[in-house]
Each structure stands twice: as structure tokens, then as C-alpha cells.
Coordinates of C-alpha atoms in Angstrom, one line a residue:
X1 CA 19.5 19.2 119.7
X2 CA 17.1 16.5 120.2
X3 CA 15.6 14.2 117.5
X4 CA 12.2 13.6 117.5
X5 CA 11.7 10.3 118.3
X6 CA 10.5 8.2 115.5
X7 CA 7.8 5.4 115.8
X8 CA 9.1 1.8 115.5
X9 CA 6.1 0.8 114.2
X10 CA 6.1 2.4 111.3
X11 CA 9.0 1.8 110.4
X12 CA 8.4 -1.5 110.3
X13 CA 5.2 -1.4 108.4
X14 CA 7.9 0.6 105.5
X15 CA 10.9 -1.3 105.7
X16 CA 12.1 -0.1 102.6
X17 CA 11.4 4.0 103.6
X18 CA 14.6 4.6 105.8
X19 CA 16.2 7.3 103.8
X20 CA 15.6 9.9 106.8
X21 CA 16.7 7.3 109.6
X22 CA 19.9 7.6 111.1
X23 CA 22.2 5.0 111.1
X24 CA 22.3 4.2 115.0
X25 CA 18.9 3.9 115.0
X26 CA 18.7 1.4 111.8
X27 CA 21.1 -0.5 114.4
X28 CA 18.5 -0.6 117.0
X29 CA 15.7 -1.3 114.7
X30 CA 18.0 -4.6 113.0
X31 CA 16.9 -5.9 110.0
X32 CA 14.1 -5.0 108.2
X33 CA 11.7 -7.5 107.2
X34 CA 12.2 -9.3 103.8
X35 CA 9.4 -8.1 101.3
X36 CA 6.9 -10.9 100.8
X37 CA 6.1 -12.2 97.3
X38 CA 3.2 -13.3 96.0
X39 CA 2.8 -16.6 94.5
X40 CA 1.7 -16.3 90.6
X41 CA -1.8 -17.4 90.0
X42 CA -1.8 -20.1 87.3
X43 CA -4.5 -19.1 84.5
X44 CA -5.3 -21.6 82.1
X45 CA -3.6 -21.5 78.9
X46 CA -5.9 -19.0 76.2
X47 CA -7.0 -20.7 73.5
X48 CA -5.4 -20.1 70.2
X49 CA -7.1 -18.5 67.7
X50 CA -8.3 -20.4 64.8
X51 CA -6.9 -20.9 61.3
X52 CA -9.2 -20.2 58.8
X53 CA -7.0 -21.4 55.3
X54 CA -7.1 -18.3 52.6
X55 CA -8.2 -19.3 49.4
X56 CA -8.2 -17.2 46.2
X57 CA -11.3 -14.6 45.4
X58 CA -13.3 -16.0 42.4
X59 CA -12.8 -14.1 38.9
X60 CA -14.9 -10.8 39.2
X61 CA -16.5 -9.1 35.6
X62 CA -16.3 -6.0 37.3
X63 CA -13.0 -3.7 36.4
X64 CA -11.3 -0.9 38.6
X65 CA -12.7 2.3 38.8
X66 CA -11.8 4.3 36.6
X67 CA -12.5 7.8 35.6
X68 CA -14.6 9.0 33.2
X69 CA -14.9 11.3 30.4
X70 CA -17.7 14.1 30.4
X71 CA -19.1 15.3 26.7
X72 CA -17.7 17.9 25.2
X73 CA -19.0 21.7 27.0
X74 CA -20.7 24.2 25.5
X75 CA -17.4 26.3 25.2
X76 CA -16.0 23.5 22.5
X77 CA -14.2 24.1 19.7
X78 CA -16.5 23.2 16.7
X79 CA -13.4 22.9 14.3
X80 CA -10.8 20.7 15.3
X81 CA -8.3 19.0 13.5
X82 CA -8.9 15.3 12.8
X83 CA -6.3 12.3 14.2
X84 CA -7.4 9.9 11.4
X85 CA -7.7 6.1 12.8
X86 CA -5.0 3.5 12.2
X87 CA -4.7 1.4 8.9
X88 CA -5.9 -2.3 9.6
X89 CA -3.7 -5.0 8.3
X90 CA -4.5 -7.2 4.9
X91 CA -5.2 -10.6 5.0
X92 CA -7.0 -13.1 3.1
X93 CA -9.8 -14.1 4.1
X94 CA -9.6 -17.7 4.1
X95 CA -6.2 -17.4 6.0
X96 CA -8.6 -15.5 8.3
X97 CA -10.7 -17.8 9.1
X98 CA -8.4 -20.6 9.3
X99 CA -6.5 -18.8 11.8
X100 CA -9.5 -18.0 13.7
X101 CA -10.8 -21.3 13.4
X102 CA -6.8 -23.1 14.7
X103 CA -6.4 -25.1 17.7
X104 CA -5.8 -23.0 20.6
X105 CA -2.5 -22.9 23.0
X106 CA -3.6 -21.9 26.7
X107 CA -1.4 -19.5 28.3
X108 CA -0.9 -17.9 31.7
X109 CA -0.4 -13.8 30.7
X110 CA 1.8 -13.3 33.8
X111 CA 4.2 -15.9 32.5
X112 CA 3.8 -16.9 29.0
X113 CA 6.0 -19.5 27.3
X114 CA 9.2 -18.4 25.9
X115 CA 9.1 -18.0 21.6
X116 CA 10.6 -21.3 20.1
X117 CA 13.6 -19.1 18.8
X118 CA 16.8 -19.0 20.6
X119 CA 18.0 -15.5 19.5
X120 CA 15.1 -13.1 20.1
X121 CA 15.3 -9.6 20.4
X122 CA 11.5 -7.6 20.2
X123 CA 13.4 -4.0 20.0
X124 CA 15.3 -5.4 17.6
X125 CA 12.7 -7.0 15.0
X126 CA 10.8 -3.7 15.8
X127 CA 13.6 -1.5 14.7
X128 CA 14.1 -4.0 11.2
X129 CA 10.5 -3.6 10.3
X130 CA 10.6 0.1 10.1
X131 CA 14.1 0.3 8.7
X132 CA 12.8 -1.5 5.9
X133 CA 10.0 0.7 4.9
X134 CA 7.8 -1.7 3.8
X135 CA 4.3 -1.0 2.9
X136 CA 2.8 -2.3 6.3
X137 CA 3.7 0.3 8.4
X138 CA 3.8 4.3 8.2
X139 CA 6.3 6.4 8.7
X140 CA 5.5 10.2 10.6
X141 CA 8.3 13.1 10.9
X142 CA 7.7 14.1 14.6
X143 CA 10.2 17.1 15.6
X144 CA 12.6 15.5 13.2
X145 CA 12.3 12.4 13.9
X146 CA 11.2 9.2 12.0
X147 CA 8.5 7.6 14.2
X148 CA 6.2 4.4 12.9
X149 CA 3.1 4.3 13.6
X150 CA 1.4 0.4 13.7
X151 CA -1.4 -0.8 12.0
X152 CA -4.6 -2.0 14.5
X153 CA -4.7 -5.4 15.3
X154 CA -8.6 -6.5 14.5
X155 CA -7.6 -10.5 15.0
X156 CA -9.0 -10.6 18.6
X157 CA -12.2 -12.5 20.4
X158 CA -13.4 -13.9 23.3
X159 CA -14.5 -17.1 24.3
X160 CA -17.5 -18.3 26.6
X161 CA -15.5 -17.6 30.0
X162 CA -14.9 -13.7 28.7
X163 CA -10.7 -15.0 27.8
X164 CA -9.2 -12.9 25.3
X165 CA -8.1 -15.3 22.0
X166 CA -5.3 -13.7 19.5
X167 CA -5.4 -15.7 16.4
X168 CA -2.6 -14.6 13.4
X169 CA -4.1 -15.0 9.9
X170 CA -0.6 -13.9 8.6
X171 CA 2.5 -15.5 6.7
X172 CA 4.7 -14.7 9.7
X173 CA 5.0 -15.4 13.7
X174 CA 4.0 -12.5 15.4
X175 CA 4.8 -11.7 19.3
X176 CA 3.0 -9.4 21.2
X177 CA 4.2 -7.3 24.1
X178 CA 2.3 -5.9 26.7
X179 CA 2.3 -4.9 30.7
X180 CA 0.5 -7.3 33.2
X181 CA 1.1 -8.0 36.9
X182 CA 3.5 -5.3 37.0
X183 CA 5.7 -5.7 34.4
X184 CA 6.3 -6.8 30.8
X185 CA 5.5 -9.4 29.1
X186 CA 5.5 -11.3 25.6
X187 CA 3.4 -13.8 24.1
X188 CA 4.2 -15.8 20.6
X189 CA 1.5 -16.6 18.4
X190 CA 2.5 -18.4 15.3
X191 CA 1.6 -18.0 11.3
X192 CA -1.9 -19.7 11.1
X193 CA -2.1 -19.7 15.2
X194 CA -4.2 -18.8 18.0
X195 CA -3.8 -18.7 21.5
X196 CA -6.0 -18.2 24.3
X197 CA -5.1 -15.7 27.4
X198 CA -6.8 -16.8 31.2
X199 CA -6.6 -13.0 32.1
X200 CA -8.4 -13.0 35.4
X201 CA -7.2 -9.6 36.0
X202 CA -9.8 -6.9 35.2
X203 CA -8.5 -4.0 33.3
X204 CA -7.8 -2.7 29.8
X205 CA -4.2 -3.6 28.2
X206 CA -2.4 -2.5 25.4
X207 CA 0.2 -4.6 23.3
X208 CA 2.2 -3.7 20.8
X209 CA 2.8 -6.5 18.2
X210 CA 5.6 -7.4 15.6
X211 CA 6.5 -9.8 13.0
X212 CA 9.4 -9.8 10.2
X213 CA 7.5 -7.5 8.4
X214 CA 4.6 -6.2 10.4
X215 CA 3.9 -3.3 13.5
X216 CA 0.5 -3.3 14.9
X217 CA -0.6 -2.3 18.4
X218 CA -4.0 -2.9 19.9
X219 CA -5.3 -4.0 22.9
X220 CA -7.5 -6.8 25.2
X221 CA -9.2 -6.4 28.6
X222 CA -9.2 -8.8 31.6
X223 CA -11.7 -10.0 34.2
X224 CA -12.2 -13.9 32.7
X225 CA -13.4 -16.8 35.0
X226 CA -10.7 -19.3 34.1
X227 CA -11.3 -22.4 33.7
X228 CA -9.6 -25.0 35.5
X229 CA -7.6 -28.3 33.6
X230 CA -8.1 -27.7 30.6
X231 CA -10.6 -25.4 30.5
X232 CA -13.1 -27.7 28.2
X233 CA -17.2 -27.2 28.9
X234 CA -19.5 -24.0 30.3
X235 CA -17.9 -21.2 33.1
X236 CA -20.2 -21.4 36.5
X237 CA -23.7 -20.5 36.1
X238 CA -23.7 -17.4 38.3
X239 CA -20.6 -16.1 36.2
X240 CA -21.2 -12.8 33.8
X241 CA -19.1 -11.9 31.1
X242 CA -16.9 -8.7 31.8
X243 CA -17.8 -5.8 29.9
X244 CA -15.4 -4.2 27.7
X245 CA -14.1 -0.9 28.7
X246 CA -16.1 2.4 27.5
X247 CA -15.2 3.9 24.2
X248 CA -15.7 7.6 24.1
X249 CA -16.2 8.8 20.7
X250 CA -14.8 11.9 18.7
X251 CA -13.4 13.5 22.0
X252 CA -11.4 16.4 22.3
X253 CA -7.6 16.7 23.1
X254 CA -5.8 19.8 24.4
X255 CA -2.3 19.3 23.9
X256 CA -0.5 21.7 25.7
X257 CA 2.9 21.3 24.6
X258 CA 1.7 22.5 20.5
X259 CA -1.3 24.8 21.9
X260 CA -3.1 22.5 19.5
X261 CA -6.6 21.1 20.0
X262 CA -7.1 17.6 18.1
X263 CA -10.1 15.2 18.0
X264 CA -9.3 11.9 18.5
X265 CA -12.0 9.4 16.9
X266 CA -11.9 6.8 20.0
X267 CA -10.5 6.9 23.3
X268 CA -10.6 4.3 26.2
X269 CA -9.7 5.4 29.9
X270 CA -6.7 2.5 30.6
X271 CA -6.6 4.2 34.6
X272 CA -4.3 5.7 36.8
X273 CA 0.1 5.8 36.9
X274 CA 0.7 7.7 40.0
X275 CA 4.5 7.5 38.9
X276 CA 3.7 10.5 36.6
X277 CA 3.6 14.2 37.7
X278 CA 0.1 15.5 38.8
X279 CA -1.5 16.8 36.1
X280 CA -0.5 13.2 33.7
X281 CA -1.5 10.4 36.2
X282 CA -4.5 9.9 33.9
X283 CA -3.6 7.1 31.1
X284 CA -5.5 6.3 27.8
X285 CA -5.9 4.4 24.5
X286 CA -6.5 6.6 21.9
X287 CA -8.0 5.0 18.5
X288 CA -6.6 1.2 20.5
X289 CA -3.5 1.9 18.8
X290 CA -1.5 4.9 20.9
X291 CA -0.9 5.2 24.6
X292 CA -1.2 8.4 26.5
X293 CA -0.7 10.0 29.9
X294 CA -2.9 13.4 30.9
X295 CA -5.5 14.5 32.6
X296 CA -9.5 14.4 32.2
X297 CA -10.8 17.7 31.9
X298 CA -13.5 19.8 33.8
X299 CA -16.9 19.2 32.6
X300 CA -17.2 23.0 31.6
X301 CA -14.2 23.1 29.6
X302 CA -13.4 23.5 26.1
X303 CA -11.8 20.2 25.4
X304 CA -12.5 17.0 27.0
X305 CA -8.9 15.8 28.2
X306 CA -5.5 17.2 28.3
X307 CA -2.3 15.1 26.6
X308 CA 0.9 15.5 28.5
X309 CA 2.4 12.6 26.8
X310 CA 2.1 10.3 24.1
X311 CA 3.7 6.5 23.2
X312 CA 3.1 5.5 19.4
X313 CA 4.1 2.1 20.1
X314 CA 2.4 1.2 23.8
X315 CA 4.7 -0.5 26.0
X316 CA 7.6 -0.4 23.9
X317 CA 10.0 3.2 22.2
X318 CA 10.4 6.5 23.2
X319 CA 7.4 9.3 23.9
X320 CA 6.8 12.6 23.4
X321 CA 4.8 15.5 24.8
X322 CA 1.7 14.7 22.2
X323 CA 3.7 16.1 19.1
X324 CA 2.9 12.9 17.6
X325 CA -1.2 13.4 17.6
X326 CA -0.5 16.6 16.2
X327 CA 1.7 15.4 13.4
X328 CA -0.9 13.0 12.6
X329 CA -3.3 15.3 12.8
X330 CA -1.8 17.1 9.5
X331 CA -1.3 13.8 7.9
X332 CA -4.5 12.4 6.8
X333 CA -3.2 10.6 4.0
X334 CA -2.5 7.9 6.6
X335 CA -6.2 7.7 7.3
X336 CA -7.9 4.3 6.6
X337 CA -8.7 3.7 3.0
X338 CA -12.5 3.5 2.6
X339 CA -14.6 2.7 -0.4
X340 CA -15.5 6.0 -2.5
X341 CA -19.4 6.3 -1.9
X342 CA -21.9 5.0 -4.5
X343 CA -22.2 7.3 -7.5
X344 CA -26.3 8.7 -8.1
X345 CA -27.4 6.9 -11.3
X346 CA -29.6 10.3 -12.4
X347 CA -26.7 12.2 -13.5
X348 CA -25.9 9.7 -16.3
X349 CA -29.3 9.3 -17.3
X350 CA -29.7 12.9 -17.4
X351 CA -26.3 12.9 -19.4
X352 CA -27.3 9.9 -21.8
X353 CA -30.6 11.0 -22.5
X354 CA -29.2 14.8 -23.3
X355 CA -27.0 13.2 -25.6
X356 CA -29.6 11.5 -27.4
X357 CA -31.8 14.3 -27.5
X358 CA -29.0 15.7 -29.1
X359 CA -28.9 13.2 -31.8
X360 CA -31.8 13.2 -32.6
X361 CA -32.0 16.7 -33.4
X362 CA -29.4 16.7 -35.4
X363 CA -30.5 13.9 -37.2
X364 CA -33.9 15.9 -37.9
X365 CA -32.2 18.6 -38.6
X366 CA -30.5 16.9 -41.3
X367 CA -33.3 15.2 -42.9
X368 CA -34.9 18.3 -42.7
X369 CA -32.2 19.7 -45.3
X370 CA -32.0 16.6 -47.4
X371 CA -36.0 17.0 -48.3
X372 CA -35.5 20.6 -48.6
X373 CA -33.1 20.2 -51.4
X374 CA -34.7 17.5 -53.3
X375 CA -37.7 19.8 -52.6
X376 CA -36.1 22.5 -54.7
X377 CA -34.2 20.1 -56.9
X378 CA -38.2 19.1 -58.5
X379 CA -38.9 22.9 -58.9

């Protein structure tokens, strides 16, 4: 059988293609011819990019969205019962304005300066102050259990560049708990003291606060322009105050877990915790003195949010599944003490003046008889 003859030429032209040549004819053919190479072409080096240095965003007055609460629908319960509002706590008032009126200690809420004590414990003092039953705190059965709830904290302002100051108008050092830059923190104010918080952070957060004899709870809100040194003269002239979270007044709560609907006299959307269970990634501060998870309601429902779970002491203690609002819903002995409202004066005019009526009646009456007898006495 004859081969077909194959071109030399193109072999040559594809060296590296001699899979169907035989091997006598890659003898004839010799070595193929090397595979040339071409030289790189040098490029001039690209630039590299420029560096511009990072600094930090300026203080902003404006907070994280958060949700908000719609009014109540027309489906709303009209009766509900009432959570009454947290006791305040007594002071005098010049140790009030003393306190308030203290130099001022400047300190970083993400890192606040240990308490001067060496042996410090926060759960500790907490659980001695309601062990002791003292009459600053209240005590609420909830499923059997002895649970305190705090007085509010009213001790609070803010200064010219929108910086939270606690000042402590009681006989006793008071530190105060609460969650910033992702995790907790403490801050010690002493008797007579104040101290002044550069939170820069926008957002609403609540603190619980203990002494040697003393629970309250409260809360502050971020967003200040701090200052830098030592924070002495005017904030920038372009800089706004941040405004204070919204307050949602008498709003109603579902709470699930009891099938109980209670109205809450203040509550304060704190935002979101997406480590909660859909359905409780919503978080609030009800009367600025308890912490709860839930969810805000439809606008066309019959209560305004739901309550999954509730935290008498925010930041701090155990929770429950809103048993607590509920069991102070039935307790409104612990409700504020307010002055009894001004008695009308008519009533005891009306009372005085029947009584001298009266009197003088009788005394008629009896002069009357007295002439009658002498009257008859003469006949």
C-alpha cells in the first residue's frame, strides 16, 4: 500500500504537528525548527495609586433608623390594664443641686475608668440591695419569683455639645451599667459627683444603676460632637444638638405569653437585636426603666406592639416572657405617689354656713320659748 506523499513544506511551516508522520519520514525531514520567542515588550511601570489617609467621620445628631410605632387602630381595646410608672428616688434638694452643680470627670463610655474599689462586684451589690428590703426598691412576685424593680434615675442633662452628664445627689457612690460598642460597660459616679459621657455614638441606651442601698435604671442617648482637650468653650458652629429619641405615649402591649393586653405609659423604640427569633428582634424602653424585646404591630391591629420578652433590670438579671408587665399591671400600689388634688372650698362653706343656719335657729327658737314663758308668767 502506498502512502500518500506528504508535503515537506508544510510540515515545516507545523513543526510541532507530526503526530501522523511516520518515523522514517521524520528522519528525512531532520530536525524541526526551534519555535521562535518573542522578545517581551517593556511597558513602563503603572503608576501606583494614591493614598488618600482615612480620617474619622465628624459626630452626626442624626440616630439609626429605627422603626416606629403607629397609634393605636380603631379595633383597640378601650380598657386596658394600667403598668403604673417607676417610683423616682428622694433627695434633698440642696444635695441636688450641689450635685448637679459638682465639677465634672470626663469619660470615654467605651472604656470608662475602673471604680476606686479594689473588690467590686455589680451582681453582687445588686443582689445585697434587694436582699435587704429596704424602702428604695420594690419588690414584685413574678411566677414565684422575687424580682425588684428600680426606681428611675431623673439625675441626668446635657451639656452644650448634646454629652450626657450623670450627676449623684445621694449619700452613696452609685455605678451604672450599661451596653456600648458592643458590650458592657460601667461607669462610677461618686456621692455629691458628676460625670460627663463623650457619647459620639447615636442611639438610645439603657443602664441600670446601683448603690449600697439603691436600684434605679434609666437611660441616655448618643450622637454628641466631642470636644477635643479638654472640651472647654462652644461645639462648631454648623453642629445641631441630637434629638432625643421619640416617646410614644400610653401605647398598647399584647403579651402573648399571659393573653393579657397592658398599657404601658411611655415607650421608646431602643432598635433592632437580630440575635432574637423573628417575631422579638424589635427592642424597647418601656416607662425608661424596663427593657423589652417584641415586635411592632400592624397599623390595623388592636394593640400597638407585641412583648416576647421582658428585662426588669436592663443589661443586668434574668428575663421573662412579659410576666413581669403583667404582674405590675395588678400592682398599682407601686405607682408613683402624687399629691391628692386640691379639695373645692364650696363644700365647706356650704357645710359652715348650714351649720350656722342651724344655730341660729335654734337659738331663735329658744328665745322664742324664753319670752313665751315670761309672757305667760305676767298673765
Amino acid at each position: 500500500v502506498r502512502r500518500p506523499r506528504v508535503e515537506p513544506h508544510l510540515l515545516r511551516a507545523l513543526p510541532v504537528l507530526r503526530v501522523g508522520v511516520s518515523h522514517g519520514e521524520r528522519l528525512r525531514l531532520g530536525p524541526s525548527a526551534p519555535v521562535q520567542i518573542p522578545e517581551p515588550i517593556n511597558l513602563p511601570p503603572e503608576p501606583l495609586p494614591t493614598v488618600v489617609p482615612t480620617t474619622a467621620a465628624p459626630p452626626t445628631s442624626v440616630g439609626p433608623q429605627t422603626p416606629t410605632i403607629s397609634p393605636p387602630g380603631a379595633g383597640s381595646p378601650r380598657v386596658a390594664a394600667l403598668v403604673p410608672p417607676p417610683k423616682g428616688l428622694d433627695a434633698a434638694p440642696p444635695s441636688i443641686a450641689a450635685a448637679k452643680a459638682a465639677p465634672s470627670t470626663r469619660i470615654n463610655p467605651g472604656s470608662p475608668p475602673p471604680p476606686p474599689m479594689q473588690v467590686y462586684d455589680f451582681g453582687q451589690r445588686v443582689q445585697n440591695v434587694v436582699d435587704a428590703h429596704s424602702g428604695n426598691v420594690d419588690i414584685v412576685k413574678v411566677n414565684g419569683q422575687t424580682v425588684a424593680r428600680p426606681r428611675h434615675w431623673d439625675y441626668i442633662e446635657y451639656d452644650d455639645y448634646g454629652r450626657p452628664t450623670l450627676f449623684n445627689p445621694l449619700e452613696e457612690a452609685m455605678a451604672f451599667r450599661y451596653f456600648y460598642d458592643g458590650a458592657y460597660r460601667e461607669a462610677f459616679v461618686p456621692s455629691g459627683g458628676r460625670i460627663v459621657i463623650d457619647g459620639a455614638a447615636p442611639g438610645l441606651y439603657p443602664f441600670t444603676a446601683v448603690g449600697e442601698s439603691h436600684l434605679a435604671a434609666g437611660s441616655f442617648y448618643g450622637g454628641a460632637s466631642v470636644p477635643k482637650g479638654t472640651g472647654e468653650g462652644k461645639p462648631p458652629p454648623d453642629y445641631k444638638l441630637p434629638a432625643p429619641p421619640a416617646v410614644y405615649p400610653d401605647v398598647l402591649i399584647s403579651v402573648p405569653a399571659n393573653n393579657q393586653t397592658v398599657q404601658v405609659g411611655q415607650v421608646e423604640v431602643i432598635g433592632r437585636d437580630e440575635h432574637q427569633v423573628p417575631g422579638s428582634q424589635d427592642t424597647f424602653l418601656l416607662d425608661d426603666s424596663t427593657l423589652a424585646w417584641g415586635q411592632i404591630n400592624d397599623p390595623a391591629g388592636s394593640t400597638q406592639i407585641r412583648v416576647t420578652k421582658t428585662q426588669p433590670l436592663p443589661g443586668y438579671g434574668p428575663t421573662d416572657r412579659g410576666d413581669y408587665l403583667v404582674a405590675l399591671a395588678s400592682r398599682q400600689d407601686l405607682a408613683a405617689q402624687t399629691a391628692p388634688p386640691a379639695k373645692p372650698w364650696w363644700p365647706s362653706v356650704l357645710g359652715y354656713g348650714s351649720l350656722a343656719v342651724a344655730l341660729i335657729l335654734i337659738f331663735w327658737f329658744m328665745g322664742r320659748r324664753s319670752r313665751s314663758a315670761e309672757d305667760n308668767a305676767g298673765l
